[in-house]
CSV table of C-alpha atoms in Angstrom, one decimal:
chain,number,residue,atom,x,y,z
A,1,TRP,CA,59.9,106.5,97.9
A,2,ASP,CA,60.8,105.3,101.4
A,3,PHE,CA,57.1,105.2,102.1
A,4,LEU,CA,56.3,102.4,99.3
A,5,PRO,CA,57.0,98.8,99.8
A,6,VAL,CA,60.5,97.8,98.4
A,7,PHE,CA,58.8,94.7,96.5
A,8,PHE,CA,56.6,97.5,94.6
A,9,ARG,CA,60.0,99.8,94.0
A,10,ARG,CA,61.8,96.8,92.4
A,11,ILE,CA,59.0,96.5,89.9
A,12,ILE,CA,59.0,100.3,88.8
A,13,LYS,CA,63.4,99.2,88.5
A,14,LYS,CA,62.3,96.8,86.3
A,15,ILE,CA,59.8,98.5,84.0
A,16,SER,CA,62.0,101.4,83.8
A,17,SER,CA,64.7,99.7,82.7
A,18,LYS,CA,63.2,98.8,79.6
A,19,PHE,CA,63.4,102.3,78.2
A,20,ILE,CA,67.2,102.3,77.9
A,21,ASN,CA,67.0,102.0,74.1
A,22,PHE,CA,64.5,105.3,73.9
A,23,GLY,CA,67.0,107.9,73.4
A,24,VAL,CA,68.6,110.6,75.9
A,25,LEU,CA,65.3,110.5,78.3
A,26,GLY,CA,65.2,106.9,78.1
A,27,ARG,CA,68.3,106.6,79.6
A,28,ARG,CA,67.5,108.9,82.0
A,29,VAL,CA,64.4,107.5,83.2
A,30,ALA,CA,66.3,104.1,83.5
A,31,LYS,CA,69.1,105.5,85.4
A,32,ALA,CA,66.8,107.4,88.0
A,33,PHE,CA,64.8,104.5,89.1
A,34,TYR,CA,67.8,101.9,88.4
A,35,TYR,CA,68.7,102.3,92.6
A,36,ALA,CA,64.6,102.6,93.7
A,37,ASP,CA,65.0,99.9,95.9
A,38,LEU,CA,67.7,100.9,98.1
A,39,ASN,CA,67.1,103.5,101.0
A,40,GLU,CA,67.4,107.2,100.4
A,41,ASP,CA,71.2,108.4,101.0
A,42,GLU,CA,72.2,105.1,98.4
A,43,ARG,CA,69.9,106.2,96.1
A,44,LEU,CA,71.5,109.7,96.0
A,45,LEU,CA,74.8,108.0,95.6
A,46,GLY,CA,73.6,106.1,92.9
A,47,TYR,CA,72.8,108.9,90.6
A,48,PHE,CA,76.6,109.6,90.4
A,49,TYR,CA,77.5,105.8,89.3
A,50,TRP,CA,78.3,105.5,85.7
A,51,MET,CA,77.9,101.7,86.1
A,52,ASP,CA,77.2,99.3,89.2
A,53,PRO,CA,80.2,98.8,91.4
A,54,ALA,CA,79.3,95.1,91.7
A,55,LEU,CA,79.3,95.2,87.9
A,56,VAL,CA,82.3,96.9,87.6
A,57,LYS,CA,84.1,94.5,90.3
A,58,ASP,CA,82.8,91.2,87.8
A,59,LEU,CA,85.1,92.6,85.0
A,60,PHE,CA,88.3,91.9,86.8
A,61,VAL,CA,90.2,88.9,87.0
A,62,LYS,CA,89.1,86.9,90.2
A,63,GLU,CA,92.4,87.2,91.9
A,64,VAL,CA,92.3,91.2,91.3
A,65,ALA,CA,88.3,91.2,92.0
A,66,ASP,CA,88.8,89.5,95.6
A,67,LYS,CA,91.3,92.7,96.4
A,68,ILE,CA,88.6,94.9,95.6
A,69,ASN,CA,85.9,96.5,98.0
A,70,VAL,CA,82.8,97.1,96.1
A,71,ASN,CA,81.7,99.9,98.2
A,72,ILE,CA,83.9,102.3,96.0
A,73,MET,CA,81.8,105.2,97.0
A,74,SER,CA,82.7,105.5,100.5
A,75,PRO,CA,84.2,108.4,100.5
A,76,LEU,CA,80.8,110.2,99.1
A,77,LYS,CA,79.1,108.2,102.0
A,78,ASN,CA,81.3,109.8,104.2
A,79,SER,CA,80.6,113.3,102.7
A,80,LEU,CA,77.2,112.7,103.4
A,81,ASN,CA,78.0,112.1,106.9
A,82,ASP,CA,79.5,115.5,107.1
A,83,ILE,CA,76.4,117.2,106.5
A,84,SER,CA,74.0,117.7,109.0
A,85,THR,CA,70.7,118.3,106.8
A,86,LYS,CA,68.3,116.1,105.7
A,87,ASN,CA,67.5,118.5,103.0
A,88,LYS,CA,67.6,116.0,99.6
A,89,THR,CA,68.7,119.0,97.4
A,90,GLU,CA,71.3,120.3,99.7
A,91,ARG,CA,73.0,116.9,100.0
A,92,MET,CA,73.3,116.1,96.5
A,93,LEU,CA,74.4,119.5,96.1
A,94,HIS,CA,77.3,118.7,98.4
A,95,ILE,CA,78.1,115.7,96.9
A,96,GLU,CA,78.3,117.6,93.6
A,97,ARG,CA,80.6,120.4,95.1
A,98,MET,CA,82.8,118.0,97.1
A,99,HIS,CA,83.2,115.5,94.5
A,100,PHE,CA,82.0,115.4,91.3
A,101,LEU,CA,82.5,118.9,90.1
A,102,ALA,CA,86.2,118.8,91.6
A,103,ASP,CA,87.1,115.5,90.5
A,104,HIS,CA,85.4,115.6,87.0
A,105,ASN,CA,84.1,118.5,85.2
A,106,LEU,CA,86.6,121.0,86.6
A,107,ALA,CA,89.6,118.6,85.9
A,108,TYR,CA,88.7,117.8,82.2
A,109,THR,CA,87.9,121.6,81.8
A,110,ASP,CA,91.1,122.7,82.9
A,111,LYS,CA,93.2,119.7,81.4
A,112,MET,CA,91.5,120.5,78.0
A,113,SER,CA,92.0,124.3,78.2
A,114,MET,CA,95.5,124.1,79.3
A,115,ALA,CA,96.4,121.8,76.5
A,116,HIS,CA,95.7,125.0,74.4
A,117,GLY,CA,97.1,127.6,76.3
A,118,VAL,CA,93.7,129.0,77.6
A,119,GLU,CA,92.6,130.0,80.6
A,120,VAL,CA,89.3,129.3,81.8
A,121,ARG,CA,87.7,130.9,84.8
A,122,VAL,CA,84.7,130.1,86.7
A,123,PRO,CA,83.4,133.1,88.4
A,124,PHE,CA,80.5,131.7,90.2
A,125,LEU,CA,83.0,129.4,92.1
A,126,ASP,CA,84.2,132.6,93.6
A,127,VAL,CA,84.3,131.8,97.2
A,128,GLU,CA,82.4,134.4,98.8
A,129,LEU,CA,79.6,134.0,95.9
A,130,ALA,CA,79.6,130.2,97.1
A,131,GLU,CA,79.0,130.7,100.4
A,132,VAL,CA,76.1,133.1,99.9
A,133,ALA,CA,74.6,130.4,97.7
A,134,SER,CA,75.1,127.8,100.4
A,135,ARG,CA,73.0,129.5,102.5
A,136,ILE,CA,70.1,130.3,100.4
A,137,ASN,CA,66.8,128.0,100.8
A,138,SER,CA,66.8,125.2,98.3
A,139,LYS,CA,63.1,126.0,97.9
A,140,PHE,CA,64.8,129.2,95.5
A,141,LYS,CA,67.5,126.8,93.8
A,142,GLN,CA,64.8,123.9,92.7
A,143,LYS,CA,61.1,125.1,92.4
A,144,HIS,CA,59.3,122.7,91.1
A,145,LYS,CA,61.1,121.6,87.8
A,146,GLU,CA,63.1,124.6,87.4
A,147,GLY,CA,66.3,124.5,88.3
A,148,LYS,CA,68.4,127.2,89.4
A,149,TRP,CA,65.5,129.2,89.9
A,150,ILE,CA,66.5,132.0,91.6
A,151,LEU,CA,69.6,132.9,89.6
A,152,LYS,CA,67.0,132.3,86.7
A,153,LYS,CA,64.9,135.4,88.4
A,154,VAL,CA,67.9,137.5,88.6
A,155,ALA,CA,69.1,136.9,85.0
A,156,GLU,CA,65.6,137.8,83.7
A,157,LYS,CA,66.6,141.6,84.6
A,158,TYR,CA,69.4,141.3,82.0
A,159,LEU,CA,68.7,138.3,79.4
A,160,PRO,CA,65.6,137.7,77.0
A,161,LYS,CA,64.2,134.8,78.8
A,162,ASN,CA,64.0,132.5,75.5
A,163,ILE,CA,68.2,132.7,76.6
A,164,ILE,CA,67.7,131.9,80.3
A,165,TYR,CA,64.6,129.4,80.1
A,166,ARG,CA,65.8,127.5,76.8
A,167,SER,CA,66.8,123.7,77.1
A,168,LYS,CA,69.8,122.6,78.8
A,169,THR,CA,72.6,121.6,76.3
A,170,GLY,CA,76.0,120.1,77.5
A,171,PHE,CA,79.5,119.3,76.1
A,172,GLY,CA,79.4,115.7,75.7
A,173,ALA,CA,80.9,113.8,73.2
A,174,PRO,CA,78.9,111.5,70.7
A,175,LEU,CA,80.3,108.4,72.7
A,176,ARG,CA,77.4,105.9,71.8
A,177,THR,CA,77.8,106.6,68.5
A,178,TRP,CA,81.6,106.3,68.4
A,179,LEU,CA,81.6,103.3,69.6
A,180,SER,CA,79.3,102.0,67.5
A,181,ASN,CA,80.9,103.1,64.6
A,182,ASP,CA,84.5,104.9,64.4
A,183,LEU,CA,85.9,103.4,67.3
A,184,LYS,CA,84.0,99.9,66.7
A,185,GLU,CA,86.9,98.1,65.4
A,186,CYS,CA,89.4,99.8,68.0
A,187,VAL,CA,87.6,98.5,70.7
A,188,ASP,CA,87.4,94.8,69.3
A,189,TYR,CA,90.9,95.2,68.3
A,190,TYR,CA,92.0,96.3,72.4
A,191,LEU,CA,89.6,94.7,74.0
A,192,SER,CA,89.8,91.4,72.1
A,193,GLU,CA,90.2,88.2,74.6
A,194,GLU,CA,94.0,88.0,73.0
A,195,LYS,CA,95.0,91.4,74.6
A,196,LEU,CA,93.2,91.2,77.8
A,197,LEU,CA,94.6,87.7,78.5
A,198,GLU,CA,97.7,89.2,78.0
A,199,ARG,CA,97.1,92.1,80.2
A,200,GLY,CA,95.8,89.9,83.0
A,201,LEU,CA,93.9,92.7,84.5
A,202,PHE,CA,90.2,92.2,83.5
A,203,ASN,CA,88.2,89.0,82.7
A,204,PRO,CA,87.8,88.5,78.6
A,205,GLU,CA,84.1,86.8,79.0
A,206,SER,CA,82.8,89.3,81.3
A,207,VAL,CA,83.9,92.1,79.1
A,208,THR,CA,82.8,90.8,75.8
A,209,GLN,CA,79.7,90.0,77.1
A,210,LEU,CA,79.3,93.7,78.1
A,211,ILE,CA,80.4,95.0,75.0
A,212,LEU,CA,77.8,92.6,73.3
A,213,ASP,CA,74.9,93.9,76.0
A,214,ASP,CA,75.8,97.4,75.0
A,215,ARG,CA,75.5,96.5,71.2
A,216,LYS,CA,72.7,94.7,71.7
A,217,GLY,CA,70.8,97.1,73.6
A,218,LYS,CA,70.9,95.2,76.8
A,219,GLY,CA,72.2,98.2,78.6
A,220,ASP,CA,74.0,101.6,78.3
A,221,PHE,CA,77.6,100.6,79.0
A,222,SER,CA,79.7,103.4,76.8
A,223,TYR,CA,81.3,104.8,79.4
A,224,THR,CA,83.0,101.8,80.9
A,225,ILE,CA,83.7,100.4,77.5
A,226,PHE,CA,85.2,103.6,76.7
A,227,ALA,CA,87.3,103.5,80.0
A,228,LEU,CA,88.4,100.4,79.5
A,229,LEU,CA,89.5,100.8,75.9
A,230,TYR,CA,91.7,103.8,76.8
A,231,LEU,CA,92.9,102.2,80.0
A,232,GLU,CA,94.2,99.2,77.1
A,233,ILE,CA,95.6,102.1,75.0
A,234,TRP,CA,97.7,103.6,78.0
A,235,PHE,CA,99.0,100.3,79.3
A,236,GLU,CA,100.1,99.8,75.9
A,237,THR,CA,101.8,103.2,75.4
A,238,PHE,CA,103.3,104.0,78.7
A,239,ILE,CA,103.8,100.8,80.0
A,240,ASP,CA,104.7,98.5,77.7
A,241,ASN,CA,106.7,100.7,75.3
A,242,GLU,CA,110.2,102.3,76.0
A,243,ASP,CA,109.0,105.3,73.5
A,244,PRO,CA,105.3,106.9,73.8
A,245,GLN,CA,105.6,108.7,70.6
A,246,GLN,CA,106.2,105.4,68.4
A,247,VAL,CA,102.7,103.6,69.4
A,248,GLU,CA,100.5,103.7,66.5
A,249,ILE,CA,96.4,103.3,68.0
A,250,LYS,CA,94.8,101.4,65.6
A,251,ILE,CA,91.4,103.1,65.0
A,252,THR,CA,90.7,101.3,61.9
A,253,LYS,CA,92.0,98.5,59.8
């Protein structure tokens, strides 16, 4: 990408943003090119954003926003400085291991499993296995469009190919559907102008516009809205009330 003029990359970014409403693939295309006009490392880090840091800062009231360093991804940038290789695949995998995996996937897996008394094990994260995997040439990890290539080739000895090469399916909740239907009234209540003014943390105009843009399909801000929603519920439950057990979450009228 860096060999292309910046203005050309900006055009690609603008065109790709129009794909936001074309399902999962459209959202992935829009996100993939959202930072097309930035340098290589900034583009790589951009794949880990839920939302543009500058837009997130604009959601806060001025008194709070002035205290926020918009460069909220500095720990990730520092991690990139810790790895000497310039191989793009290895640099992204390093960020995945050091941050996204540890701070996100493993964290909520552990919380959800332990909440139900279930012990979850992650055998691929065995220290010795991880060390061996880190030494494997990246061309065997991602081969053309096929990810985890070497692992799948080994698995061919033990499993049918229709199992190994089936489309990847995540465990994501239907968040966008919830926010547009089941949780719509909940969002309107907890993120109302009155509630936000009372809390004094977020700018009501910015949050309201974010919700409207999401509902009109001008952007996909579902994760940010969900975070704002449950942050307000958390405040109401654990900060505003002496007895959290008595709090009633208002999902419907």
